[in-house]
Every structure is written in C-alpha cells, then in structure tokens.
Coordinates of C-alpha atoms and ligand atoms in Angstrom, one line a residue:
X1 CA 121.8 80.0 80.4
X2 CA 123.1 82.6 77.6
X3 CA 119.5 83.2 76.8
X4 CA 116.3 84.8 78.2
X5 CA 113.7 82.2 79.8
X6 CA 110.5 82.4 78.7
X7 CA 107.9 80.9 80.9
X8 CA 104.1 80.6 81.0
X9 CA 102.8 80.7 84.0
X10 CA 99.2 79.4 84.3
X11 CA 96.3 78.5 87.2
X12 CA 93.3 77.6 88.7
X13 CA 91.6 76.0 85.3
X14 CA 89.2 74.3 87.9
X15 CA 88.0 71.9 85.0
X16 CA 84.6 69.8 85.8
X17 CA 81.7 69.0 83.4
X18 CA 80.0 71.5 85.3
X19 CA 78.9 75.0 84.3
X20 CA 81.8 76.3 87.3
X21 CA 84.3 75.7 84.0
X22 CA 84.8 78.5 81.6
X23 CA 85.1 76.1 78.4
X24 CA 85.9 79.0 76.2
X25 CA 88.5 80.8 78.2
X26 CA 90.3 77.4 79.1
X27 CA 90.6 77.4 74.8
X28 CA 91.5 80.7 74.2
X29 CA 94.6 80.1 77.3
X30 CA 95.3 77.1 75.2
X31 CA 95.7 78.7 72.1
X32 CA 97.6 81.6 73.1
X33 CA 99.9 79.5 74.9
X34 CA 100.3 77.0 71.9
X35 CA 100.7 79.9 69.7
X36 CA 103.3 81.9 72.3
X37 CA 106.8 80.7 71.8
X38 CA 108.4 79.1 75.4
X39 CA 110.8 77.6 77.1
X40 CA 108.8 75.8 80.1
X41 CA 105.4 76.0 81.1
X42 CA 104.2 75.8 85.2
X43 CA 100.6 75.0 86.0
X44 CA 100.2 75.9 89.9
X45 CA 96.8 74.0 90.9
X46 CA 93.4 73.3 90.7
X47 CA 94.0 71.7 88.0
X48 CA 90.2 70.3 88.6
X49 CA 87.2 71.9 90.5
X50 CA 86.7 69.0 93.2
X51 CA 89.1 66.1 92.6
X52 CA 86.4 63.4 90.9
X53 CA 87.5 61.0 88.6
X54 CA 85.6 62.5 85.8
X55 CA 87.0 65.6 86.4
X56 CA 90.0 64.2 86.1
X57 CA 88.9 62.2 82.6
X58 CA 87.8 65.5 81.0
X59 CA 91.1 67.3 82.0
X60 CA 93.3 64.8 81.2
X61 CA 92.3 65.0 77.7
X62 CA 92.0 69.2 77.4
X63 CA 95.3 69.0 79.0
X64 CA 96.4 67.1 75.6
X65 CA 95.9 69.8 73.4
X66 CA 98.8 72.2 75.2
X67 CA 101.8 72.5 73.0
X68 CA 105.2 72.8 75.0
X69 CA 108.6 71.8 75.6
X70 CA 108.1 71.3 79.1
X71 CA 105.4 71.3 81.4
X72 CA 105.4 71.5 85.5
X73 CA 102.0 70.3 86.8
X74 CA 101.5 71.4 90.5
X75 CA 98.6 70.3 92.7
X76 CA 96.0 72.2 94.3
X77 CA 93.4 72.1 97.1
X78 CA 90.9 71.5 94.8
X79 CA 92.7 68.5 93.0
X80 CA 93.5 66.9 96.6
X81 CA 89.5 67.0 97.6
X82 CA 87.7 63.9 97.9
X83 CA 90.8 61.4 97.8
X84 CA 91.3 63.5 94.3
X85 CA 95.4 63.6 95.4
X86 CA 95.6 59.6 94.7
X87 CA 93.9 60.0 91.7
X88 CA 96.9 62.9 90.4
X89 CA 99.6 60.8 91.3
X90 CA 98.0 58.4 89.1
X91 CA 97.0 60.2 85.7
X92 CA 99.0 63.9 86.1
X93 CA 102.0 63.0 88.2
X94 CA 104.3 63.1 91.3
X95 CA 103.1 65.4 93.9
X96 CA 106.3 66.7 95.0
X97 CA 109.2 66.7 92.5
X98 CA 112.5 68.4 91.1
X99 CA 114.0 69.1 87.8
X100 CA 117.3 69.9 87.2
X101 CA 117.9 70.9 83.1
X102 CA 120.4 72.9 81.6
X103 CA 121.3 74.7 85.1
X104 CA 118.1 75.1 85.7
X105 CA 116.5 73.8 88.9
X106 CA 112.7 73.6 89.3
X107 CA 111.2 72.2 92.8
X108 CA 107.3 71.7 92.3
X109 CA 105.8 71.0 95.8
X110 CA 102.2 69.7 97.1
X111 CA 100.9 72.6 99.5
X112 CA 97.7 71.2 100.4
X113 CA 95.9 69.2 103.1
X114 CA 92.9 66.9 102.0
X115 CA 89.4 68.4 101.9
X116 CA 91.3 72.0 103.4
X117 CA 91.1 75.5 101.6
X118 CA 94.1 76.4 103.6
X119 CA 97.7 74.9 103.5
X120 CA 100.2 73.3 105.1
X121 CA 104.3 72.5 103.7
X122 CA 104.8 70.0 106.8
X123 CA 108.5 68.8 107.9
X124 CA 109.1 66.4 105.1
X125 CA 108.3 69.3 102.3
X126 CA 110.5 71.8 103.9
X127 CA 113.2 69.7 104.5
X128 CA 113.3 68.2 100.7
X129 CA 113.2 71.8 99.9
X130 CA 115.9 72.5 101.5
X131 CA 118.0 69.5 100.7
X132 CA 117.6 70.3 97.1
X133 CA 118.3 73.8 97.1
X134 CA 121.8 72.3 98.6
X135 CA 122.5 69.5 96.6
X136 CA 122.2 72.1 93.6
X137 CA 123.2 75.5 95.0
X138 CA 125.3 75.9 91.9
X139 CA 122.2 76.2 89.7
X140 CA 122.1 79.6 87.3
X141 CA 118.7 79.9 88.1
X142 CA 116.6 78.6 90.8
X143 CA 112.8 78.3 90.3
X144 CA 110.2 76.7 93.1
X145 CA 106.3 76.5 92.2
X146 CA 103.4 75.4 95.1
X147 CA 99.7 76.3 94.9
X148 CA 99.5 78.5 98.0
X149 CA 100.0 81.9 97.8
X150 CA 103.0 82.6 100.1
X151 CA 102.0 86.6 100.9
X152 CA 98.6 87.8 101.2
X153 CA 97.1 88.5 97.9
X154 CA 95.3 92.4 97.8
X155 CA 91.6 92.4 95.8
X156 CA 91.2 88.7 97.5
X157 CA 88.8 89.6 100.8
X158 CA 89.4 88.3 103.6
X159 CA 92.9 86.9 104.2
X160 CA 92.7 82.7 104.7
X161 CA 93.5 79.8 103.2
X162 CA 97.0 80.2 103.4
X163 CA 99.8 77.9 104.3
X164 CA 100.1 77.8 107.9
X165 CA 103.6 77.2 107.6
X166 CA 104.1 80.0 105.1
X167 CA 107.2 81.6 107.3
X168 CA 108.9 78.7 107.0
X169 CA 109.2 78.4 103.6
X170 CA 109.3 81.7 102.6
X171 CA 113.0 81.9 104.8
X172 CA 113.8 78.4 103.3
X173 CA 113.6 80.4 100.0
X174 CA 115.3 83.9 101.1
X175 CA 117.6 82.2 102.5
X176 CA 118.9 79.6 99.4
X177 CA 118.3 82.6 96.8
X178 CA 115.8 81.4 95.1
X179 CA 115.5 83.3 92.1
X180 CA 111.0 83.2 91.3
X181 CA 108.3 81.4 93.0
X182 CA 104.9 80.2 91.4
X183 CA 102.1 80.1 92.8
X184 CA 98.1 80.2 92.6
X185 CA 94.7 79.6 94.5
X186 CA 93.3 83.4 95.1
X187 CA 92.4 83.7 91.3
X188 CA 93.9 86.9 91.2
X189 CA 97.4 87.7 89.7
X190 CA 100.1 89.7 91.6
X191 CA 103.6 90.2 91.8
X192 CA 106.1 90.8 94.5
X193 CA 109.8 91.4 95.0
X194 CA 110.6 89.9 98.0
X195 CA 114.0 90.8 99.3
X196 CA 115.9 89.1 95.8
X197 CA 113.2 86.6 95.4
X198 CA 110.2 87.2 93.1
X199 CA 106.8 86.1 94.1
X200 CA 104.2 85.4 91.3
X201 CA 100.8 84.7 91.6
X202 CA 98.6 83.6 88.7
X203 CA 94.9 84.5 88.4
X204 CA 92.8 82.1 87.6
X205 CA 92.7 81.0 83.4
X206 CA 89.2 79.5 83.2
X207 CA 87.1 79.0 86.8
X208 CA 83.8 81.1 87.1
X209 CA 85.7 82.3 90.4
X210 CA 87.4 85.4 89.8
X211 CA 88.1 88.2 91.9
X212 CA 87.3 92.0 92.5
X213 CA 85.6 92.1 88.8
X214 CA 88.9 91.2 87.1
X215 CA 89.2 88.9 84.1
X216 CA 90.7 85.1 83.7
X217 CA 94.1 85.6 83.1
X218 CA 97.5 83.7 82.6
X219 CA 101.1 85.0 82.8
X220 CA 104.0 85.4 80.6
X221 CA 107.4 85.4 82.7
X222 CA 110.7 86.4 81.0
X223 CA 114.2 86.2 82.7
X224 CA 117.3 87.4 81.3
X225 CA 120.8 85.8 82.4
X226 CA 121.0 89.4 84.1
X227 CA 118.0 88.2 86.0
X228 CA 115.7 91.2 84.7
X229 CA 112.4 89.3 85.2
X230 CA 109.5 90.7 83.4
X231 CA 105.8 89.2 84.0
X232 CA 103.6 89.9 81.6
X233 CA 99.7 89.3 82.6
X234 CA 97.7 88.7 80.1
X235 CA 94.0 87.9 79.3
X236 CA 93.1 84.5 78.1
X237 CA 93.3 85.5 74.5
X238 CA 96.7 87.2 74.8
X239 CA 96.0 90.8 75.8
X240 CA 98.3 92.6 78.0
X241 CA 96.6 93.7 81.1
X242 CA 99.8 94.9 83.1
X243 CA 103.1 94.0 82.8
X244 CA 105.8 94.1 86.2
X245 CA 109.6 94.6 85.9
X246 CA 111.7 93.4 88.8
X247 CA 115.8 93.1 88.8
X248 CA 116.9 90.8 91.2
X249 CA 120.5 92.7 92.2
X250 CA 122.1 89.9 94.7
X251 CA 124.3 92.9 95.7
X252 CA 126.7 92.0 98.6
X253 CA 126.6 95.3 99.4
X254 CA 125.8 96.2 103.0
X255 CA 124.9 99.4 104.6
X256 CA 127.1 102.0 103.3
X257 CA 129.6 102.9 105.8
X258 CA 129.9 106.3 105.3
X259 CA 126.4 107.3 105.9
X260 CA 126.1 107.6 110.2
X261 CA 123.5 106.4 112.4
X262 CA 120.6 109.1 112.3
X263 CA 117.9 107.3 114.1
X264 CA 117.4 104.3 116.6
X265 CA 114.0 102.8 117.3
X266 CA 113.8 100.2 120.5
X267 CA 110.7 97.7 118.6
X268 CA 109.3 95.5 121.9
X269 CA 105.9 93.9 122.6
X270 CA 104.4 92.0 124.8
X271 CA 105.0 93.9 128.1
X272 CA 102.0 91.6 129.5
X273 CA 101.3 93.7 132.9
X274 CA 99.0 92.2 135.0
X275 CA 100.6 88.6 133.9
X276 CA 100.0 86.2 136.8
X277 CA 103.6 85.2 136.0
X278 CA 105.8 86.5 138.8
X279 CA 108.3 86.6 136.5
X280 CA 107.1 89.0 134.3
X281 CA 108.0 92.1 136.2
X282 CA 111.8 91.2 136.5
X283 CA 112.2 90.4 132.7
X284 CA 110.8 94.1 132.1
X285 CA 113.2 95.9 134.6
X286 CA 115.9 93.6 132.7
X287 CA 114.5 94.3 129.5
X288 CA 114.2 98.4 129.9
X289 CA 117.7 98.2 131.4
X290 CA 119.1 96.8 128.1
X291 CA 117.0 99.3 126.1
X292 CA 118.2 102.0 127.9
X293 CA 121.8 100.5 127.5
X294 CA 121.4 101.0 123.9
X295 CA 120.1 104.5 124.3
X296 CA 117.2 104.7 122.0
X297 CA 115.3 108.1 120.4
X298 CA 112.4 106.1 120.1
X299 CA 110.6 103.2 121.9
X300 CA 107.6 101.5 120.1
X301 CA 105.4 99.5 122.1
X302 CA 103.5 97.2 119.4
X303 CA 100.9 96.1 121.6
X304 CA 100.1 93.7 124.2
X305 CA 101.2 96.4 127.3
X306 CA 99.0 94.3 129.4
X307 CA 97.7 91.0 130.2
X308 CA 94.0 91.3 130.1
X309 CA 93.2 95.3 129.5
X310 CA 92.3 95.5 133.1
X311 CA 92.0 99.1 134.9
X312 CA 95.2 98.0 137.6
X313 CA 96.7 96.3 134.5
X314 CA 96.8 100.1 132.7
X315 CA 97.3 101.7 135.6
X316 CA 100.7 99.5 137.0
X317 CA 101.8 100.3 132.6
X318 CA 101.1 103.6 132.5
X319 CA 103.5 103.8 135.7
X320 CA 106.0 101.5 134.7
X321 CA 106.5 103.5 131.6
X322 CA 106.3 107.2 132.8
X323 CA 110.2 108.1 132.3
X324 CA 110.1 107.3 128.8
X325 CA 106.6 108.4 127.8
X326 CA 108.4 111.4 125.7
X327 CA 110.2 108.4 123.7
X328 CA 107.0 106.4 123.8
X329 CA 105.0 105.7 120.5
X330 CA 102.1 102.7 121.6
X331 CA 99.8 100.8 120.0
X332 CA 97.1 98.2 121.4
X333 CA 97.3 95.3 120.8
X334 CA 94.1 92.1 121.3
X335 CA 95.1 92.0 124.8
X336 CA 94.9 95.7 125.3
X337 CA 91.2 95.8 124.2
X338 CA 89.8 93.1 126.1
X339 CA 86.9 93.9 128.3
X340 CA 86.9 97.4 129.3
X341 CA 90.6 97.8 127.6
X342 CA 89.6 99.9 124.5
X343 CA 87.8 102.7 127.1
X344 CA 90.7 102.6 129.3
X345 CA 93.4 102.6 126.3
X346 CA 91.7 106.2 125.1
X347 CA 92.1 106.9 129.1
X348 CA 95.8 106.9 129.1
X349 CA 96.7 107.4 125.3
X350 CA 96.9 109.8 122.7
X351 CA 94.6 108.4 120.2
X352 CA 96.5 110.4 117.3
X353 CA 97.9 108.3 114.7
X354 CA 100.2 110.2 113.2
X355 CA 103.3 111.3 115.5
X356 CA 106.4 113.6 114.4
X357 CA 109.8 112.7 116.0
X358 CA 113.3 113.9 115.1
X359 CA 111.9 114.4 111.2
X360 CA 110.6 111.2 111.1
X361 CA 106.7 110.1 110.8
X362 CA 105.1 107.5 112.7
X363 CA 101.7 106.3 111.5
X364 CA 99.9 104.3 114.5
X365 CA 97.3 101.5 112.7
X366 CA 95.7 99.8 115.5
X367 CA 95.1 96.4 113.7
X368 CA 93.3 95.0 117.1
X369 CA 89.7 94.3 117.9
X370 CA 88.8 93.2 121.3
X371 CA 88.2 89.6 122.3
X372 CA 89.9 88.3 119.6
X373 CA 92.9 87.3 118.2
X374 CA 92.7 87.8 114.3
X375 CA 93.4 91.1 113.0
X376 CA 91.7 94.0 110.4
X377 CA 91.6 97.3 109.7
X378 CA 88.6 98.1 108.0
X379 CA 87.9 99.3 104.7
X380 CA 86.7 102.7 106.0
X381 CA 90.5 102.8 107.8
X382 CA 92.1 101.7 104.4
X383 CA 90.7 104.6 102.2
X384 CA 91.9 107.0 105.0
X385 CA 95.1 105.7 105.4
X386 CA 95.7 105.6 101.7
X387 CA 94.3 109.2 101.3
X388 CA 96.9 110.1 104.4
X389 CA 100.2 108.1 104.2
X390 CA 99.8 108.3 100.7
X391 CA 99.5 111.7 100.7
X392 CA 102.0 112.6 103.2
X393 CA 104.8 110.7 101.4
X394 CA 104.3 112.7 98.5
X395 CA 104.7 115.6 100.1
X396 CA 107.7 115.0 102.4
X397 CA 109.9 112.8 100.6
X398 CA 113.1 113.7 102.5
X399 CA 111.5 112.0 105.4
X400 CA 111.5 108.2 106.8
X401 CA 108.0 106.9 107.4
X402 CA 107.3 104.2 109.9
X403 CA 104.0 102.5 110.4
X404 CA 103.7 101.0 113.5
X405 CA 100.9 98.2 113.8
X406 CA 100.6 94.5 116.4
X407 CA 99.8 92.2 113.6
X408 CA 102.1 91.2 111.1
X409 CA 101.4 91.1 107.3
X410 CA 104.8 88.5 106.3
X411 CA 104.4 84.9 107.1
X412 CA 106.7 84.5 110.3
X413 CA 109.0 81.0 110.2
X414 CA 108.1 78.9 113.2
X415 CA 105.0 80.6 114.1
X416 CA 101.2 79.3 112.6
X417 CA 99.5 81.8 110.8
X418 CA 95.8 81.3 112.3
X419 CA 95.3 84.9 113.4
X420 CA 96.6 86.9 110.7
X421 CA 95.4 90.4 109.8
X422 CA 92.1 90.0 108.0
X423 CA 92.4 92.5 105.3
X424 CA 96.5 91.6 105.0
X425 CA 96.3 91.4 101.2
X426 CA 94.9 95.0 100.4
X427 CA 96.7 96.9 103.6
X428 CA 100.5 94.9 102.3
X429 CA 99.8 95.9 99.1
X430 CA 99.1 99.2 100.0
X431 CA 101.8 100.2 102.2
X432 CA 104.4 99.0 99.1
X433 CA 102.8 101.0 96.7
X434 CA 102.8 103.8 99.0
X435 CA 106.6 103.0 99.5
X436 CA 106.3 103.2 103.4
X437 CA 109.4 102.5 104.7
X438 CA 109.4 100.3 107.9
X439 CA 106.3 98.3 108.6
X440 CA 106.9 97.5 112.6
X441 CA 104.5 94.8 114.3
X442 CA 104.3 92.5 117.6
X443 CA 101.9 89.4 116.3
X444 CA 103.3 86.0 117.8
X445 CA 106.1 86.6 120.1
X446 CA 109.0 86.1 117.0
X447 CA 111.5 88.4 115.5
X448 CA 111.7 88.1 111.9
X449 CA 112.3 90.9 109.5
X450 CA 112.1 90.9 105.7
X451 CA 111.9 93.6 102.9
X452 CA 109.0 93.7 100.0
X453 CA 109.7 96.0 97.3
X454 CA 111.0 98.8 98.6
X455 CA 109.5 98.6 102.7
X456 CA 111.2 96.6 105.4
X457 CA 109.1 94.2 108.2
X458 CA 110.3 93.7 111.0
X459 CA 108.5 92.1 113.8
X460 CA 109.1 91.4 117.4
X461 CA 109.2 89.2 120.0
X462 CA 107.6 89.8 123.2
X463 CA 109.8 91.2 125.7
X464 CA 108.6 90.3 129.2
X465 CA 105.1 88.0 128.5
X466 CA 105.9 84.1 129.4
X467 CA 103.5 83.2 126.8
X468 CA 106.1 83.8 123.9
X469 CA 106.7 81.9 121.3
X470 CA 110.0 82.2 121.1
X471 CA 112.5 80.1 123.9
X472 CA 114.2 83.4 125.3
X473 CA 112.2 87.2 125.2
X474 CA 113.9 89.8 123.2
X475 CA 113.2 93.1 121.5
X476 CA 114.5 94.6 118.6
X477 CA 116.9 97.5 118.2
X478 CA 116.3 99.1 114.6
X479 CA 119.4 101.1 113.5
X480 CA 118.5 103.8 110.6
X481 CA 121.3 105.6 109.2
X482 CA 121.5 108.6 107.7
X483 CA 121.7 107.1 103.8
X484 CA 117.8 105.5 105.2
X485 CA 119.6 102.2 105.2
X486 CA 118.0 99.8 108.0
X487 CA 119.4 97.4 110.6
X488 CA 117.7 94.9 112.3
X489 CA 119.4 93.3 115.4
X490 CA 117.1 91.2 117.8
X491 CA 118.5 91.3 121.6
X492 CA 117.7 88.3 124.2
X493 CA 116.3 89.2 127.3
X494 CA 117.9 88.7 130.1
X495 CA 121.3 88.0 128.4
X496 CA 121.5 90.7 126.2
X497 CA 123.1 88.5 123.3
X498 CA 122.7 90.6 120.4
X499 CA 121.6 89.1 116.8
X500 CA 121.5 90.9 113.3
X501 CA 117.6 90.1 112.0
X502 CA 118.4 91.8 108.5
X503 CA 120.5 94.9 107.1
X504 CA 118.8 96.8 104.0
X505 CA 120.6 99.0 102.0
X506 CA 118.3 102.7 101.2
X507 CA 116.3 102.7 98.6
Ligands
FE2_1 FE1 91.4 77.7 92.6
FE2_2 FE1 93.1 76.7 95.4

C-alpha cells in the first residue's frame, strides 16, 4: 500500500417499487460514483426497503449500473425482514465474509436479527472476527464494515436499534487495531475517532427516511499509507457537505513520565444501601478501606447509593459516607429515584451541578428518571449544558473538566445495551465537540474505559451491590497527571487486585 485508498462509502438505498425509494437520488449516487475514481466501494445495508423478492428483482438490476473495481455488499435489517436474508445469500452474496487483497483486509459481517430494528453480532460473528483479525494481523490496513451503528448516532432521536452486543465488538476492534469501520442504519452520516480506530457512518443515499432535515448523502473515504483518513460527505450529486480529517497515530507512547500525579479520582457505584443482601455492608467497609488505601482527592459516587431510594435507605448512606462528604461529588442513579427517592435525594444533596475541586470542574448530569432503567437528559438539559460546559471550557482552558453522569454513552463488552441513555447520540456528540475531558458513569456494574476524539469514558463497576454484573465488585482509581494524561486502573473488591482499564496520553 504505497498509495492512498480511495473508498466510497454508501447506505441505506432502501430500494422497493414503492414511493419510499428516491429513484432520482439512487441515479445521481450512481453516477457520481461511476464518475468518481476508486479503489473499493462498501455498501453497509438496506440494500432493500423490506426484504421481498421484488425488491430484490428491481435492485439487483440498479445495482448493475455501478461501475467499480470492487464492491463489498453488507446486509441490513431491512434486507433480513420477511425471510429477505435467504433471498441475499441467493442473488447479492455471503452474509458474513473476508477479503484479503494486496494487504488489505476487509471483514463484512451480518449485524442483524430477522424482522428486528435492533442488532445483535452473536458468539459465532465475534469469534470469526476475531479469528481473522489473527490469522491476518500483518495486514497494512485493516477495514471491518456491519450495518449497525456501533456508537450512538447525534440528530437520530431516540437512541435504539442498536447492537446489543455493540461492547463486544467495538473492544474486538480496539483491541486488533482495526484501522476504519463501516457502518449504516440511522440515515445520518457521522464520524468518530475512536481511540486509533475510525468510525464512519453513512447517511442514507436514496430512502425517503432521512434525518433532522438533512439530505441523502454518500461518503468519499481517503487513506494515505500514513493513515491520514479523510471522509468526505457528499450529496448524491457530488457536493461536499463536510469533510472530517482524522490521523490515526498508533503511538506507543504512554503517559509521559515526567509529568507527576496532580489529581486522583476514586469512580465507584452501586453502593446499594438498603440491599437485603447481608453481604453488602461488609463489601463497602472493604471497599472504602481500599479507597482510602489509595488516598483519593476526590470520590465520585455515580449512582445507585441505595437499593430502593427508601427514607432508612438515605438515611443509613448519608451516615455511611459522612467522613468523606468533603471528597464526595454524587449523582443518582434509577435506584436513587425510585418512589419517594428523588424528594429525599434533594433532602440530603446539593443539587448544584457544577462543583470546583483542586482547579478542576465537575459537571453533575443526572441521566436518571425514576422507576425506570433507560436513561435521558432532556433537550431542555442539552441546550443548557451546551450553553454551560461549552461555555466554561472556553473560558478556563487551563483546567480539566469532568462530567460525572450513571449511564454510560460507549457500548460496554459483556453487558446488553437495553437501557441505554435515550438521547446518547446528541449528549456523546456533544461532550466531544465540547472537548470534555473525562466522561465518568456507573450503568451495568462493568469497568470499561475508552477514549472518542479527544474525551476519555470510563465506567464502573458496582462496588458493594450483589446484583453486579461483573464476577467480583470493584471501583476505579483514575490517576490524572499533571501533563492531563489519564489512567485508568479497575481494583477488585475484596482483594484489592489492581488492573490497568486504559492510559491516555493529554491531548
Ligand atoms: Fe435504513
Ligand atoms: Fe437499518
């Protein structure tokens, strides 16, 4: 690979005989692909609006007129409706397959269940993943293409029909550094730099779906050997409507050892007082033991301080964590609210969402509603937290902003995202642009941290609840030194074995 890539990067043509199909953009795609000069071209699903045979008549024949070297075609949930996956295997292709040209690997995999918006990898997906990322580890570049979207998508609604097993795949690809991942289904193009992986979304080329206003759209993906990718989005007929630069570095570097620890955060969750588990109480004397081992300046509480929000439930809490309420920062989490929780949480807590500690800022977004599980935080929250954070890291740029929330906004591996944050697309999206630092959260009793663009995730297990997830309770110890490089380490409760989550050099 002496030469830039070029790749176009299409979606979503949701073909059908049916007014739903936007005939003339589907042309105008084709045309300005035809007359575009590539290397490869990836469709990422929906290749049809509802899997019928006709459907599948009709775009077997428009997909004729495409001029390329080489084409991917990925399935989508719309192709897999109605028995419609039987029918791609038949007159489009294999449903999960690899390519390997040049030094060059390509995996294209089948995201979707049957007659499901939402998606699912399964076992057999992730482990054939895997095993071809190891068979060619060598490769010069390393491409993967599903029709999920892998992070939530802003200017999409409401955040669902995602992969449930989204965190598994999206460590699978961290973790084999894969270079760019393809993907589809919210009709609305994005890109993210994930860590040293790219994420890119297509919008949709020619379905009478799109989303927030904007127009039908394809992308134009260039990578240089120096693995400068450049995704250009354009309309169907060509025009540029934005155009993202991301370098993937692969640096080696870690965090640069001359710069000395400035600030340490204690992340836990999950305290769970009130649990009928008479366990509960000795894993949280063990647990604050091994905080206060590691001598903190700040403990965060993301959520879940009690089992059911009852009155004794606060009340046994608020006592529990007296001697370090000047360390404290807390907020609620679904368990916290229920019943008379959210009265009794404005009882004992400062309801200010902004707190100053040692010259750093702490933004508290309570992401919890009560008697449920699924997360949101409001439009009307949104445009005041965009107004503030955004507002407030413009003016103090010296300082290290830290948003503390309970749900998570990364898929998390081993966990299944049915209660995600609602509004995850537009509030992820925002914090990046804003270039918040450290997003902390508390969702789903697993540690997992991970950076997008230029903000680190990190999320943690609960620390004394025996409904975790996670086989052993833990909390986090986040390590920020004084060049604003991050460490993540995840300790085990009661053992106190100590694991490094992630390391991120400053930006
Ligand atoms: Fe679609
Ligand atoms: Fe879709």
């Amino acid at each position: 690979m002496d030469e830039p890539i070029k790749i176009i990067h299409f979606s979503d043509t949701h073909i059908t005989p049916r007014s739903q199909f936007m005939v003339q953009d589907f042309n105008n795609t084709v045309n300005s692909i035809n007359s575009t000069p590539h290397d490869l071209a990836i469709f990422t699903g929906d290749l049809t609006q509802d899997g019928l045979i006709e459907e599948f008549e009709l775009a077997s024949k428009m997909r004729k007129k495409i001029i390329s070297p080489k084409m991917y075609w990925i399935i989508g949930n719309h192709d897999s409706r109605s028995g419609g996956f039987e029918v791609w295997e038949k007159m489009i292709g294999p449903r999960e397959f690899h390519d390997y040209t040049n030094d060059i690997l390509f995996i294209g995999l089948d995201s979707c269940i049957p007659d499901r918006d939402g998606g699912r990898f399964g076992r057999e997906a992730l482990d054939y993943t895997k095993k071809i990322l190891s068979k060619y580890s060598d490769a010069k570049l390393k491409l993967v293409g599903f029709h999920h979207h892998l992070l939530p998508i802003p200017k999409t609604g409401r955040e669902r029909s995602n992969a449930i097993d989204a965190g598994n795949m999206l460590s699978i690809l961290l973790d084999n550094g894969i270079d760019a991942v393809f993907t589809g289904h919210k009709h609305h193009p994005n890109v993210y730099k994930v860590e040293d992986t790219i994420i890119i979304s297509a919008g949709s080329s020619s379905s009478y779906k799109t989303r927030s206003g904007g127009k039908r759209s394809f992308n134009y993906v260039e990578i240089t050997p120096e693995k400068e990718i450049k995704v250009k989005i354009q309309d169907t007929t060509g025009e540029e409507i934005k155009t993202e630069l991301k370098t993937i570095t692969r640096r080696f570097r870690m965090v640069d050892s001359t710069g000395g620890k400035w600030l340490r955060m204690a992340q836990l969750s999950g305290t769970d007082f009130g649990a009928s588990s008479k366990d509960q109480s000795e894993l949280f004397k063990k647990g604050m033991e091994l905080v206060e081992s590691t001598n903190p300046d700040v403990i965060i509480h993301c959520g879940n301080l009690t089992e059911k929000g009852r009155s004794a439930d606060y009340e046994v809490a608020v006592q529990a964590f007296a001697p370090y309420s000047d360390k404290l920062i807390f907020c609620p989490g679904p368990n916290d609210l229920r019943g008379y929780g959210e009265t009794l949480l404005h009882k004992y807590f400062d309801t200010e969402d902004t707190i100053e500690k040692d010259e750093s800022s702490f933004y508290v977004l309570n992401t919890s509603a009560p008697e449920t599980e699924i997360g949101v935080v409001g439009r009307t929250t949104q445009n005041r937290l965009v107004r503030y954070v955004y507002h407030t890291k413009m003016q103090e740029k010296d300082k290290f902003h830290t948003v503390v929330m309970h749900h998570h906004l990364i898929p998390i591996p081993n966990t299944i995202e049915t209660s995600a944050l609602e509004d995850a697309g537009d509030v992820l999206r925002m914090l990046t642009d804003t270039e918040v630092n450290l997003v902390l959260s508390g969702h789903l009793g697993r540690a997992y941290c991970t950076r997008v663009e230029k903000t680190a995730f990190a999320n943690c297990n609960t620390i004394s609840s025996q409904k975790t997830a996670s086989i052993e309770n833990s909390f986090n110890l986040i390590d920020i030194s004084t060049e604003g490089a991050i460490v993540v380490s995840e300790i085990l409760v009661p053992s106190g074995f100590r694991r490094i989550l992630g390391i991120f050099p400053g930006n």
